[in-house]
GROMACS .gro file of N, CA, C and O in nm:
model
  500
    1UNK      N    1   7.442   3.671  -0.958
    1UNK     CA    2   7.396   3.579  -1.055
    1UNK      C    3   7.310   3.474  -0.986
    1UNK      O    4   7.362   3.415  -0.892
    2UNK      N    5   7.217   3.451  -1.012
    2UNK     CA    6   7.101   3.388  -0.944
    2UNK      C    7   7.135   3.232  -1.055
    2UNK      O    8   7.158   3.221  -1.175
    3UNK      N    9   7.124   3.131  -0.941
    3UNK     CA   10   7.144   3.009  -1.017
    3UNK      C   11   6.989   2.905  -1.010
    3UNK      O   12   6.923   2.878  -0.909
    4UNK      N   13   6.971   2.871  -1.117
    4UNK     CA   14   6.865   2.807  -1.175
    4UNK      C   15   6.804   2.693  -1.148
    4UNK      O   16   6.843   2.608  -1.228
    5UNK      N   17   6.718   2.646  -1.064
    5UNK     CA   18   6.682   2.499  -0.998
    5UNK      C   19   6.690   2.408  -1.075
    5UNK      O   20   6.729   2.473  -1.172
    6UNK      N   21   6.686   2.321  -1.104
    6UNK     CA   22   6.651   2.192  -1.164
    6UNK      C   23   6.510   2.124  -1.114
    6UNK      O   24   6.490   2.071  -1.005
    7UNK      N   25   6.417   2.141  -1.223
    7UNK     CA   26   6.268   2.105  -1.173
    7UNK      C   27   6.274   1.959  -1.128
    7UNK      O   28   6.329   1.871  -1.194
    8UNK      N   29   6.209   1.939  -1.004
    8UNK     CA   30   6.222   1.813  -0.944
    8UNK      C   31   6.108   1.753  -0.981
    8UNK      O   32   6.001   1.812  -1.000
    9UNK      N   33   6.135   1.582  -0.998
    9UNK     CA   34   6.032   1.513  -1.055
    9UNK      C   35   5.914   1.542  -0.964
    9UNK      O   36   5.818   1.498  -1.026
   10UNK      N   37   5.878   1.584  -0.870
   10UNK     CA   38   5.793   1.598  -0.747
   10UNK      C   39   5.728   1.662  -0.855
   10UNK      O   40   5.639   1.612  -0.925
   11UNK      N   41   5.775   1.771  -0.863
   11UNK     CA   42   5.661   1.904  -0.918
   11UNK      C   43   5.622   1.841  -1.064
   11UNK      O   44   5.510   1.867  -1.106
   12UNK      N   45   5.700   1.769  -1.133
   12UNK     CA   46   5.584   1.684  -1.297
   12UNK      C   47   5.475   1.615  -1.222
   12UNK      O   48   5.356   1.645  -1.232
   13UNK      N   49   5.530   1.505  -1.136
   13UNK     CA   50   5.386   1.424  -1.084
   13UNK      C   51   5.267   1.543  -1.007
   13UNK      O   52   5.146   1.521  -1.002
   14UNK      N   53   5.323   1.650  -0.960
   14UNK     CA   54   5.202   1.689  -0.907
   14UNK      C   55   5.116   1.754  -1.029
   14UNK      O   56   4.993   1.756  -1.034
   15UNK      N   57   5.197   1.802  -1.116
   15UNK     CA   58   5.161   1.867  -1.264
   15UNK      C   59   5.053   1.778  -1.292
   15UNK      O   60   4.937   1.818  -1.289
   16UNK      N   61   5.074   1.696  -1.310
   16UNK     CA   62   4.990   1.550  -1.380
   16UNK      C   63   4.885   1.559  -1.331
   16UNK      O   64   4.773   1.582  -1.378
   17UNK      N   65   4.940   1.533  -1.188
   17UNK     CA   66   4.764   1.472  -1.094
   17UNK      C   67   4.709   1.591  -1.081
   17UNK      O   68   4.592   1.553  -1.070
   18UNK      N   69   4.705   1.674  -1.076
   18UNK     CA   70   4.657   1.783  -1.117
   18UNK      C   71   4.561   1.793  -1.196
   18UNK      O   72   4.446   1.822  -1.162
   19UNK      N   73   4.613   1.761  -1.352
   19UNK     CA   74   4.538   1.802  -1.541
   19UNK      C   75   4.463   1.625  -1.467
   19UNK      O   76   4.344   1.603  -1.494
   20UNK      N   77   4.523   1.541  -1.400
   20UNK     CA   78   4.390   1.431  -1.383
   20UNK      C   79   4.313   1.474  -1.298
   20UNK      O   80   4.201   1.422  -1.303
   21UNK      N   81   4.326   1.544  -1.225
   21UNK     CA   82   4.179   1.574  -1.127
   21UNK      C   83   4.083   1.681  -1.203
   21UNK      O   84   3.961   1.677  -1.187
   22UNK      N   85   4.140   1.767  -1.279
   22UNK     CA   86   4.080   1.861  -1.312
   22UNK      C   87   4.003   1.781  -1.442
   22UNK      O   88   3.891   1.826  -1.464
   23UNK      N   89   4.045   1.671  -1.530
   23UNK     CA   90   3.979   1.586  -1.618
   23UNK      C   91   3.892   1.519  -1.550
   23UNK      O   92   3.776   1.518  -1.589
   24UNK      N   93   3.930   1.448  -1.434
   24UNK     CA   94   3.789   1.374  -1.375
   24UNK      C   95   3.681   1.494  -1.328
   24UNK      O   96   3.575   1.501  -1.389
   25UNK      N   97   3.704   1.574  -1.236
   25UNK     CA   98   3.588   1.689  -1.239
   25UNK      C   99   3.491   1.692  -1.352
   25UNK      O  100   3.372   1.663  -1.353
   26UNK      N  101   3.590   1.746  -1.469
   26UNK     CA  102   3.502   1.753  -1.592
   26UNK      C  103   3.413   1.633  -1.598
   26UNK      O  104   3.292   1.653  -1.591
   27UNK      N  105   3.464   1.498  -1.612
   27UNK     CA  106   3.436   1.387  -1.636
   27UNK      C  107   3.242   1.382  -1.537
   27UNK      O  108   3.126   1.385  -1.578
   28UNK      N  109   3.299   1.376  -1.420
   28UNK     CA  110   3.231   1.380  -1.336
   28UNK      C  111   3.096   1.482  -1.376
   28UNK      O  112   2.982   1.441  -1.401
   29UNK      N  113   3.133   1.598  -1.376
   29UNK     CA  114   3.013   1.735  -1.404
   29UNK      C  115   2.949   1.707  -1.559
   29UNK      O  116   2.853   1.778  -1.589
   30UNK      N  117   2.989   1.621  -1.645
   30UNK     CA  118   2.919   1.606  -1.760
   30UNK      C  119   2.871   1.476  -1.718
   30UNK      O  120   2.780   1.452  -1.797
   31UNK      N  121   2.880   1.396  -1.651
   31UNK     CA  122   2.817   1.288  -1.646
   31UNK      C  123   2.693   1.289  -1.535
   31UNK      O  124   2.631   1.184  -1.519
   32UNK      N  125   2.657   1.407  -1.458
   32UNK     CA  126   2.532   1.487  -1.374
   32UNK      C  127   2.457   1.531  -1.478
   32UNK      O  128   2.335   1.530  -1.498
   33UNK      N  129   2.554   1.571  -1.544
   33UNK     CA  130   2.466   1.686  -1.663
   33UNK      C  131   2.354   1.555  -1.740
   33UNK      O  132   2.232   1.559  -1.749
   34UNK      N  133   2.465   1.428  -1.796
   34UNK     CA  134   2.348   1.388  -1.871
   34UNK      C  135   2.260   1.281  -1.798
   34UNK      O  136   2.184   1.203  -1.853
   35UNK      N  137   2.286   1.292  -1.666
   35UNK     CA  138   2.176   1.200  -1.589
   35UNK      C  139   2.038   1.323  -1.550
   35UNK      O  140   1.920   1.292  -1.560
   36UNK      N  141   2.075   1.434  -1.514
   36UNK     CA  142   1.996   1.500  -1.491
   36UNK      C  143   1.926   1.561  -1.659
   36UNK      O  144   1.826   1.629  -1.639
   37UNK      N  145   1.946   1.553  -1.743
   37UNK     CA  146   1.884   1.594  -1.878
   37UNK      C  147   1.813   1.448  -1.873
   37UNK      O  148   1.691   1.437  -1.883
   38UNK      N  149   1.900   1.338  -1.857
   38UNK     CA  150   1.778   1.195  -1.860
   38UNK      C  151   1.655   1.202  -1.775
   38UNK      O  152   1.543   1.207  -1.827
   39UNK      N  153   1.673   1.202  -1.649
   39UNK     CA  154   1.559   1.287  -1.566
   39UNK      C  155   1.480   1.298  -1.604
   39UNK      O  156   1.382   1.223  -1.600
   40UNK      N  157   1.501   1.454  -1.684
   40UNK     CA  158   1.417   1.555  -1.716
   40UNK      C  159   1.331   1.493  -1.844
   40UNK      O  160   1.213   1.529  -1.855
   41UNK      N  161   1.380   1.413  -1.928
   41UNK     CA  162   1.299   1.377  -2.046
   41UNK      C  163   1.245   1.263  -2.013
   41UNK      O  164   1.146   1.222  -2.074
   42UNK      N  165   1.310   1.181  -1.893
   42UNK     CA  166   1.182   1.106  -1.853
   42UNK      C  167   1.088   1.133  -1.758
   42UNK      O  168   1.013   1.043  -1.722
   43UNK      N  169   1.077   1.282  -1.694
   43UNK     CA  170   0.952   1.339  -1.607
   43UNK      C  171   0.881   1.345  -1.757
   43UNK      O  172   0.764   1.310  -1.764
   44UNK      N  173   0.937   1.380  -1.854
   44UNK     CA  174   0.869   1.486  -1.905
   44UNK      C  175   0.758   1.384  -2.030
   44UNK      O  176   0.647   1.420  -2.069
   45UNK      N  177   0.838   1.243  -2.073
   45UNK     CA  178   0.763   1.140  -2.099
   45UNK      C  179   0.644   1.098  -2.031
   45UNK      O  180   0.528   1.079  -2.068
   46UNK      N  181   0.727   1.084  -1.878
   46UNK     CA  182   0.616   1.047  -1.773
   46UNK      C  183   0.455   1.101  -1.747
   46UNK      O  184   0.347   1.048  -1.722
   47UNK      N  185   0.522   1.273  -1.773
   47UNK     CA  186   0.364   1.348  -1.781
   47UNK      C  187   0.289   1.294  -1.880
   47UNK      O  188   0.183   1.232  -1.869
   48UNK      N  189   0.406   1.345  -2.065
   48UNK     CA  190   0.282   1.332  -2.155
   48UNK      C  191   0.215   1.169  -2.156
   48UNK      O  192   0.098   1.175  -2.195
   49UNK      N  193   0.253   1.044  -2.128
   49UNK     CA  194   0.182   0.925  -2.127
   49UNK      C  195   0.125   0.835  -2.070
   49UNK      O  196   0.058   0.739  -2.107
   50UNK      N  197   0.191   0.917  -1.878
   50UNK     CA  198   0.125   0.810  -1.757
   50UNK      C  199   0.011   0.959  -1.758
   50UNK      O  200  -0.084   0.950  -1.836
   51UNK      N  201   0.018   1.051  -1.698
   51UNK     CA  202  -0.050   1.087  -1.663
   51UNK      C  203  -0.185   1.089  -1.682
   51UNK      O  204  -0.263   1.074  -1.588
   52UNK      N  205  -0.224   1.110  -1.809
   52UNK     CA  206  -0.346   1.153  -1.842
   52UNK      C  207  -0.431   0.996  -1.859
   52UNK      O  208  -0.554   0.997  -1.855
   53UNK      N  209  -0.363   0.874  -1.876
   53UNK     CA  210  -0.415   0.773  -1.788
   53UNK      C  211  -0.471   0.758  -1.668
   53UNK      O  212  -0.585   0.734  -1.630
   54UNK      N  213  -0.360   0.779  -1.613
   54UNK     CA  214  -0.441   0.822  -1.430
   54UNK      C  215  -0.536   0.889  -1.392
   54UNK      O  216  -0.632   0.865  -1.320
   55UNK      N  217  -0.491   0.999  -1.460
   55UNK     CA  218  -0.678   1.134  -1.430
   55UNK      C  219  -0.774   1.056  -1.518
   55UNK      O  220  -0.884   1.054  -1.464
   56UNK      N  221  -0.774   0.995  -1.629
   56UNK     CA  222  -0.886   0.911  -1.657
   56UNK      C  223  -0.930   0.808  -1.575
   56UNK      O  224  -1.049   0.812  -1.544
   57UNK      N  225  -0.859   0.710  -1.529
   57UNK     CA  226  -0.887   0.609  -1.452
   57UNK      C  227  -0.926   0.627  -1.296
   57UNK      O  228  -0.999   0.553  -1.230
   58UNK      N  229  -0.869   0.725  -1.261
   58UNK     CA  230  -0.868   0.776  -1.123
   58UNK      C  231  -0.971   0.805  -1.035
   58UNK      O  232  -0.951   0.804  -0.914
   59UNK      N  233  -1.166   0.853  -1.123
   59UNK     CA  234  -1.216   0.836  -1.049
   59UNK      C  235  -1.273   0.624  -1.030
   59UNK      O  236  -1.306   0.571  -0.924
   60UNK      N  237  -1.268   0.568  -1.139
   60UNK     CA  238  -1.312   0.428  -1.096
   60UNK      C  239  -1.207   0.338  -1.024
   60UNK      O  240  -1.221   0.219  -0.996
   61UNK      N  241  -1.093   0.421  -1.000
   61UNK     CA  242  -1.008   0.308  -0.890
   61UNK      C  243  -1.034   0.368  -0.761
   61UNK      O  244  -1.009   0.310  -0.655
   62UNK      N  245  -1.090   0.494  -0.770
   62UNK     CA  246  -1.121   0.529  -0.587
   62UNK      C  247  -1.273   0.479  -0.593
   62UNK      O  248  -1.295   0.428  -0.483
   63UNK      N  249  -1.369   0.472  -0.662
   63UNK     CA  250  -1.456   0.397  -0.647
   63UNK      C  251  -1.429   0.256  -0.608
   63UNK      O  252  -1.483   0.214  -0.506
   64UNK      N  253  -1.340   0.166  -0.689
   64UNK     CA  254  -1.333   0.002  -0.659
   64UNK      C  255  -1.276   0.044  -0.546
   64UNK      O  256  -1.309  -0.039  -0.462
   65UNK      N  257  -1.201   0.137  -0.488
   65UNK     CA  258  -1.087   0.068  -0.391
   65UNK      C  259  -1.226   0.115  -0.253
   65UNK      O  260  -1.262   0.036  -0.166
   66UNK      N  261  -1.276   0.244  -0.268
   66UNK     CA  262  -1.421   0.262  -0.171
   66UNK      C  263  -1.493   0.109  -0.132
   66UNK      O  264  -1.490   0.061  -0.019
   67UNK      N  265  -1.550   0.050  -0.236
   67UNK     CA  266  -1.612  -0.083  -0.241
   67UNK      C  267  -1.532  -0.172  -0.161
   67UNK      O  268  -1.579  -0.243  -0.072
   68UNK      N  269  -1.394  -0.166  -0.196
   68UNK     CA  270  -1.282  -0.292  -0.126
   68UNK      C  271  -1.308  -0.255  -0.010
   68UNK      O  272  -1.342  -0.346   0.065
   69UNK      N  273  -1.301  -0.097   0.055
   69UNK     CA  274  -1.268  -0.117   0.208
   69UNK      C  275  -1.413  -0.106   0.252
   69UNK      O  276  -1.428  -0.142   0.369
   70UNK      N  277  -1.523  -0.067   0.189
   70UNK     CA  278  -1.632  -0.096   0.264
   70UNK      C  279  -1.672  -0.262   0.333
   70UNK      O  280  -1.710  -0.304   0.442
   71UNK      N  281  -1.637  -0.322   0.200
   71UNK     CA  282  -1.666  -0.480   0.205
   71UNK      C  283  -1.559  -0.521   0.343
   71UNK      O  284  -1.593  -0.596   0.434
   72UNK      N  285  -1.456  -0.467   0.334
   72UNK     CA  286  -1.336  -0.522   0.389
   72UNK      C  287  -1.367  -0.495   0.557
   72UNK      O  288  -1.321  -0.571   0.642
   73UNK      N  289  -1.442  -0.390   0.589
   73UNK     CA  290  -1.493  -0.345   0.716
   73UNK      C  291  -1.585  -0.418   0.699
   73UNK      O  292  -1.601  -0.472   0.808
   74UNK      N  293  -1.667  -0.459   0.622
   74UNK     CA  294  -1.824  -0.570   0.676
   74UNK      C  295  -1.763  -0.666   0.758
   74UNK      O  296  -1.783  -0.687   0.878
   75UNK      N  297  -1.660  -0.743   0.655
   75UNK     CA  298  -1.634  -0.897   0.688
   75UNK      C  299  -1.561  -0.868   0.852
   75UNK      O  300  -1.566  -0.944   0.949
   76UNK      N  301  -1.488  -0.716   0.841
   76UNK     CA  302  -1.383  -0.725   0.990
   76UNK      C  303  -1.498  -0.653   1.090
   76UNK      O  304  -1.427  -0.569   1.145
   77UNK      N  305  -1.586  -0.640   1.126
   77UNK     CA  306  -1.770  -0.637   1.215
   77UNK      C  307  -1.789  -0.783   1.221
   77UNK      O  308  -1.792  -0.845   1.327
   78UNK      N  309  -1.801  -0.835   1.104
   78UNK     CA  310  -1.861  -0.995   1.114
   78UNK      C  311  -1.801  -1.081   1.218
   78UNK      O  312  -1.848  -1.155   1.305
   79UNK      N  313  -1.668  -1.045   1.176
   79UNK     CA  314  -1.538  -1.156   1.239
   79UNK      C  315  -1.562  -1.118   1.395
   79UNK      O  316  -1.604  -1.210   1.466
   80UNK      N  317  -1.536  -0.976   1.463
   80UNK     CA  318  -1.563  -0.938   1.570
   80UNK      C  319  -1.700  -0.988   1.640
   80UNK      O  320  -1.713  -1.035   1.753
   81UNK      N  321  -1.772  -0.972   1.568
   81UNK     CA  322  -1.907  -0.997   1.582
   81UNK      C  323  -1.904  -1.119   1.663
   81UNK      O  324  -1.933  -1.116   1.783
   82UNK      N  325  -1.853  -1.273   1.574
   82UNK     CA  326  -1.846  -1.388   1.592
   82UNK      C  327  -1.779  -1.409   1.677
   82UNK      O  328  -1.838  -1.478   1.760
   83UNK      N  329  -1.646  -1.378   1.713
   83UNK     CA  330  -1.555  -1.359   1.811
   83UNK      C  331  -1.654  -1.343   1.934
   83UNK      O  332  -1.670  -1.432   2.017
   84UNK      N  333  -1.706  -1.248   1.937
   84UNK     CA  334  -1.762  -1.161   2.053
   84UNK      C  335  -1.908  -1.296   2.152
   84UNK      O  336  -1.926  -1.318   2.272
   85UNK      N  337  -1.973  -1.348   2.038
   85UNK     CA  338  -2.050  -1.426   2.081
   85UNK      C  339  -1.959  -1.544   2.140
   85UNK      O  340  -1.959  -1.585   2.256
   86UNK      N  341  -1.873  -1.593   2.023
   86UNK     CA  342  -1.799  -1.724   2.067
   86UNK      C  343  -1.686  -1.680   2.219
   86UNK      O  344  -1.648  -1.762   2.303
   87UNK      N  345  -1.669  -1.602   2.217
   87UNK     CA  346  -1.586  -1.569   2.364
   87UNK      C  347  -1.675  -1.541   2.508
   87UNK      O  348  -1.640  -1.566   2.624
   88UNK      N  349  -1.851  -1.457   2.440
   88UNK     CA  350  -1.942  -1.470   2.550
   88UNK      C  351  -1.968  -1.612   2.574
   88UNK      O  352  -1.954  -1.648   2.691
   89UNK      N  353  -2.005  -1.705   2.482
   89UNK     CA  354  -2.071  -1.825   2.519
   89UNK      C  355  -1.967  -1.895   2.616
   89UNK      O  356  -1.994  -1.915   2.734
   90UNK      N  357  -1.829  -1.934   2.549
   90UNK     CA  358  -1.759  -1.984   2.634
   90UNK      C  359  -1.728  -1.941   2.811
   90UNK      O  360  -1.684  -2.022   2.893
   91UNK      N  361  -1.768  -1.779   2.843
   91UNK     CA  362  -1.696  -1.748   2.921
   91UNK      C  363  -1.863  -1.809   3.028
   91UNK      O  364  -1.860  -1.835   3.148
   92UNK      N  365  -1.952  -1.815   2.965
   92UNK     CA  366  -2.116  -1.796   3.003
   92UNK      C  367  -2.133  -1.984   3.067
   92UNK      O  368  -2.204  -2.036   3.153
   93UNK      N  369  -2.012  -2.045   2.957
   93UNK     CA  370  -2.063  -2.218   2.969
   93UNK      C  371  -1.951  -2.216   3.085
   93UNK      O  372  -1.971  -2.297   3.176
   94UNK      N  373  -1.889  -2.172   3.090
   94UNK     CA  374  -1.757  -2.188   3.208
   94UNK      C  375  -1.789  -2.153   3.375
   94UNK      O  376  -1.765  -2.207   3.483
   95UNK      N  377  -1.855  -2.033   3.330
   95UNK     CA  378  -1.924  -2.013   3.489
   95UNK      C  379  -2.065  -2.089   3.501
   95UNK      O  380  -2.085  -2.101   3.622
   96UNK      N  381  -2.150  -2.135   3.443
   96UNK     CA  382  -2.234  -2.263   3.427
   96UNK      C  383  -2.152  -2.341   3.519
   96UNK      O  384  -2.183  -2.367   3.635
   97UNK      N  385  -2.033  -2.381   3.452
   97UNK     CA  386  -2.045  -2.521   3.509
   97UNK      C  387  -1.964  -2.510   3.580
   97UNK      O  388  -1.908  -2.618   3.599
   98UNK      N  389  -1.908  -2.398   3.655
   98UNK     CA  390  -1.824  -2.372   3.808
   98UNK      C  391  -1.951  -2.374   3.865
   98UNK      O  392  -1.950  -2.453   3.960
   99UNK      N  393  -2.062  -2.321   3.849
   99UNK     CA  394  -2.183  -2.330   3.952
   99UNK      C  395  -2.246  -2.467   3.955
   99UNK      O  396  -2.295  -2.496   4.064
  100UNK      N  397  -2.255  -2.553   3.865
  100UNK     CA  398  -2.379  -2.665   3.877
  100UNK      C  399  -2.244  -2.782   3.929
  100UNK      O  400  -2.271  -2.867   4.013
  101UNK      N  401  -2.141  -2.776   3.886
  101UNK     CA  402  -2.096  -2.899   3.930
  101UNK      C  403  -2.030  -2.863   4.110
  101UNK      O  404  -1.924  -2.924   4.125
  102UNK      N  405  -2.057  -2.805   4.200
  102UNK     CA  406  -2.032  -2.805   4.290
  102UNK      C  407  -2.174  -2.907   4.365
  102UNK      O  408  -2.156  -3.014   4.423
  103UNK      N  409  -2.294  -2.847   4.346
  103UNK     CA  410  -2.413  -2.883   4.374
  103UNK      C  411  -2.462  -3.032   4.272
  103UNK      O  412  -2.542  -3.112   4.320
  104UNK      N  413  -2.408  -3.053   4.143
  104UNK     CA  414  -2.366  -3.182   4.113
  104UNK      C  415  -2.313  -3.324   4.225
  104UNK      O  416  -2.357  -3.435   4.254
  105UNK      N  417  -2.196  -3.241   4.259
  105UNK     CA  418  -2.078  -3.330   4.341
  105UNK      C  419  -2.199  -3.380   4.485
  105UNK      O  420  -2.209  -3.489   4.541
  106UNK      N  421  -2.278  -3.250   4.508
  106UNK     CA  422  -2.325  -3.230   4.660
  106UNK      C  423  -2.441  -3.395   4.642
  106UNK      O  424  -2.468  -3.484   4.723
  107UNK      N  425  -2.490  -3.370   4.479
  107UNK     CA  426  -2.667  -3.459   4.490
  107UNK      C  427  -2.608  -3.649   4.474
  107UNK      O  428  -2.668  -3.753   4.501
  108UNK      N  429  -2.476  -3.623   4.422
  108UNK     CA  430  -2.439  -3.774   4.366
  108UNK      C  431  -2.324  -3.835   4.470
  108UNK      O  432  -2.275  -3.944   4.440
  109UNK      N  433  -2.274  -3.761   4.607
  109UNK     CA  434  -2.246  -3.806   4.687
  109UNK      C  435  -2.265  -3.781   4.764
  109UNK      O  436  -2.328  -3.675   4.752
  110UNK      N  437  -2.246  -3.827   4.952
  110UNK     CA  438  -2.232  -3.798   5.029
  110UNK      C  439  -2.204  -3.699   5.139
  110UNK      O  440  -2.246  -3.691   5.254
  111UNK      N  441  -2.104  -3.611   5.055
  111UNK     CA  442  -2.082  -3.451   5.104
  111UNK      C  443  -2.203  -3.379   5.098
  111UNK      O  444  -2.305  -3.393   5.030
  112UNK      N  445  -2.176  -3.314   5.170
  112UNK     CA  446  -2.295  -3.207   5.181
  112UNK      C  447  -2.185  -3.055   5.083
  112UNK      O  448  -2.067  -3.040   5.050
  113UNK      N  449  -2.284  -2.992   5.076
  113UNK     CA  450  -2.242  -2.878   5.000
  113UNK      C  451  -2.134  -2.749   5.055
  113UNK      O  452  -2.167  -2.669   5.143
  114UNK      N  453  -2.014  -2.747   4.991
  114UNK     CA  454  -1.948  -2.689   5.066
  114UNK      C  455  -1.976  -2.545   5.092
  114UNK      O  456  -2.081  -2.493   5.057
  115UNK      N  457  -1.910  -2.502   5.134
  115UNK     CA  458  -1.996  -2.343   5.220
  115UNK      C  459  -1.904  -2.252   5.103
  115UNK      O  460  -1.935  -2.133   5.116
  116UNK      N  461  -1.819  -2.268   5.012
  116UNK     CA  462  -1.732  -2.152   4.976
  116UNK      C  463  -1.763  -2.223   4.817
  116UNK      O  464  -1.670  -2.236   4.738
  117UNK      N  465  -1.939  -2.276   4.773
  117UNK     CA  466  -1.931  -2.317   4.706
  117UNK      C  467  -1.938  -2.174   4.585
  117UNK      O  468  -1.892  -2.075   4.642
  118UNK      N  469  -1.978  -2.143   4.452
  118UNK     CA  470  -1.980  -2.037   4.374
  118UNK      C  471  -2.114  -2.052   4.340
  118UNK      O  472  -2.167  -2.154   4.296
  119UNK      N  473  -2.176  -1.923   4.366
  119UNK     CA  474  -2.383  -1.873   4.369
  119UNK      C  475  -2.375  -1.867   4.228
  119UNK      O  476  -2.275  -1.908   4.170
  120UNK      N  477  -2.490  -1.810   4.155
  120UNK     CA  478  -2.534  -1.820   4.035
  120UNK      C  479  -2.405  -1.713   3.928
  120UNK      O  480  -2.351  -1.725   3.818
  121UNK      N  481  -2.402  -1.601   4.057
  121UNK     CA  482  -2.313  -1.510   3.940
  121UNK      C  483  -2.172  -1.524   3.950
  121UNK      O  484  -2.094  -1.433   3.920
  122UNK      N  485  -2.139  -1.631   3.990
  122UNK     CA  486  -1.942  -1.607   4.000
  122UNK      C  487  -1.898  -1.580   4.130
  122UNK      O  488  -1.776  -1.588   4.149
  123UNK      N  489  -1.971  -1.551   4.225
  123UNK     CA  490  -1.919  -1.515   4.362
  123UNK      C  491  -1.952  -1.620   4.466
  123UNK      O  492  -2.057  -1.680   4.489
  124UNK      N  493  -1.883  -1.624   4.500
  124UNK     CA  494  -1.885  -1.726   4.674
  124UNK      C  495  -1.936  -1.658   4.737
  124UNK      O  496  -1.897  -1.542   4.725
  125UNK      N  497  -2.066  -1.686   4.857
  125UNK     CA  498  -2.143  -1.619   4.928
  125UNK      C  499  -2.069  -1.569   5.048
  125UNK      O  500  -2.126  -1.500   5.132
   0.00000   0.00000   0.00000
């Protein structure tokens, strides 16, 4: 005679959490479902009302934006440009006047000219 368990509360709670996991799954897989159907009807908005905006507009914004960076490269030549003179002049007035004020010093005093004075191009003879 085989004697008969008594179902232990263990096995109801696992019963349970169980029918709840298998409800959240569901829960879960219908709530993909209607984000991905949202998605889809807003690609599908997106085509019929942005798009055909864009392919209309699309060749005069690559035209303006052509214009922007042409202009935008003038002014960045210009800037270089200016740079380029204002960094020659300075570097041009600097060795100037490493050369004249040695021979300056020599005519308005007493010293005679020193021997390690700097020649026309930047070099000590």
């Amino acid at each position: 005679m085989l004697l008969a368990e008594a179902p232990s509360p263990i096995d109801g709670l696992a019963s349970a959490a169980s029918v709840l996991l298998i409800i959240e799954a569901f829960v879960i897989i219908l709530l993909m479902a209607v984000l991905m159907l949202l998605l889809a009807f807003a690609f599908k908005w997106l085509h019929d009302h942005v798009i055909p905006v864009v392919q209309e507009y699309a060749p005069t914004v690559k035209g303006a934006l052509g214009a922007t960076d042409r202009a935008s490269g003038r002014v960045i030549d210009f800037v270089a440009a200016l740079y380029a003179r204002r960094r020659g002049f300075e570097e041009g007035a600097h060795h100037l006047f490493d050369s004249i004020l040695p021979i300056l010093a020599s005519l308005f005093s007493d010293r005679p000219l020193p021997d390690e004075a700097p020649s026309a191009n930047g070099h000590t003879p």
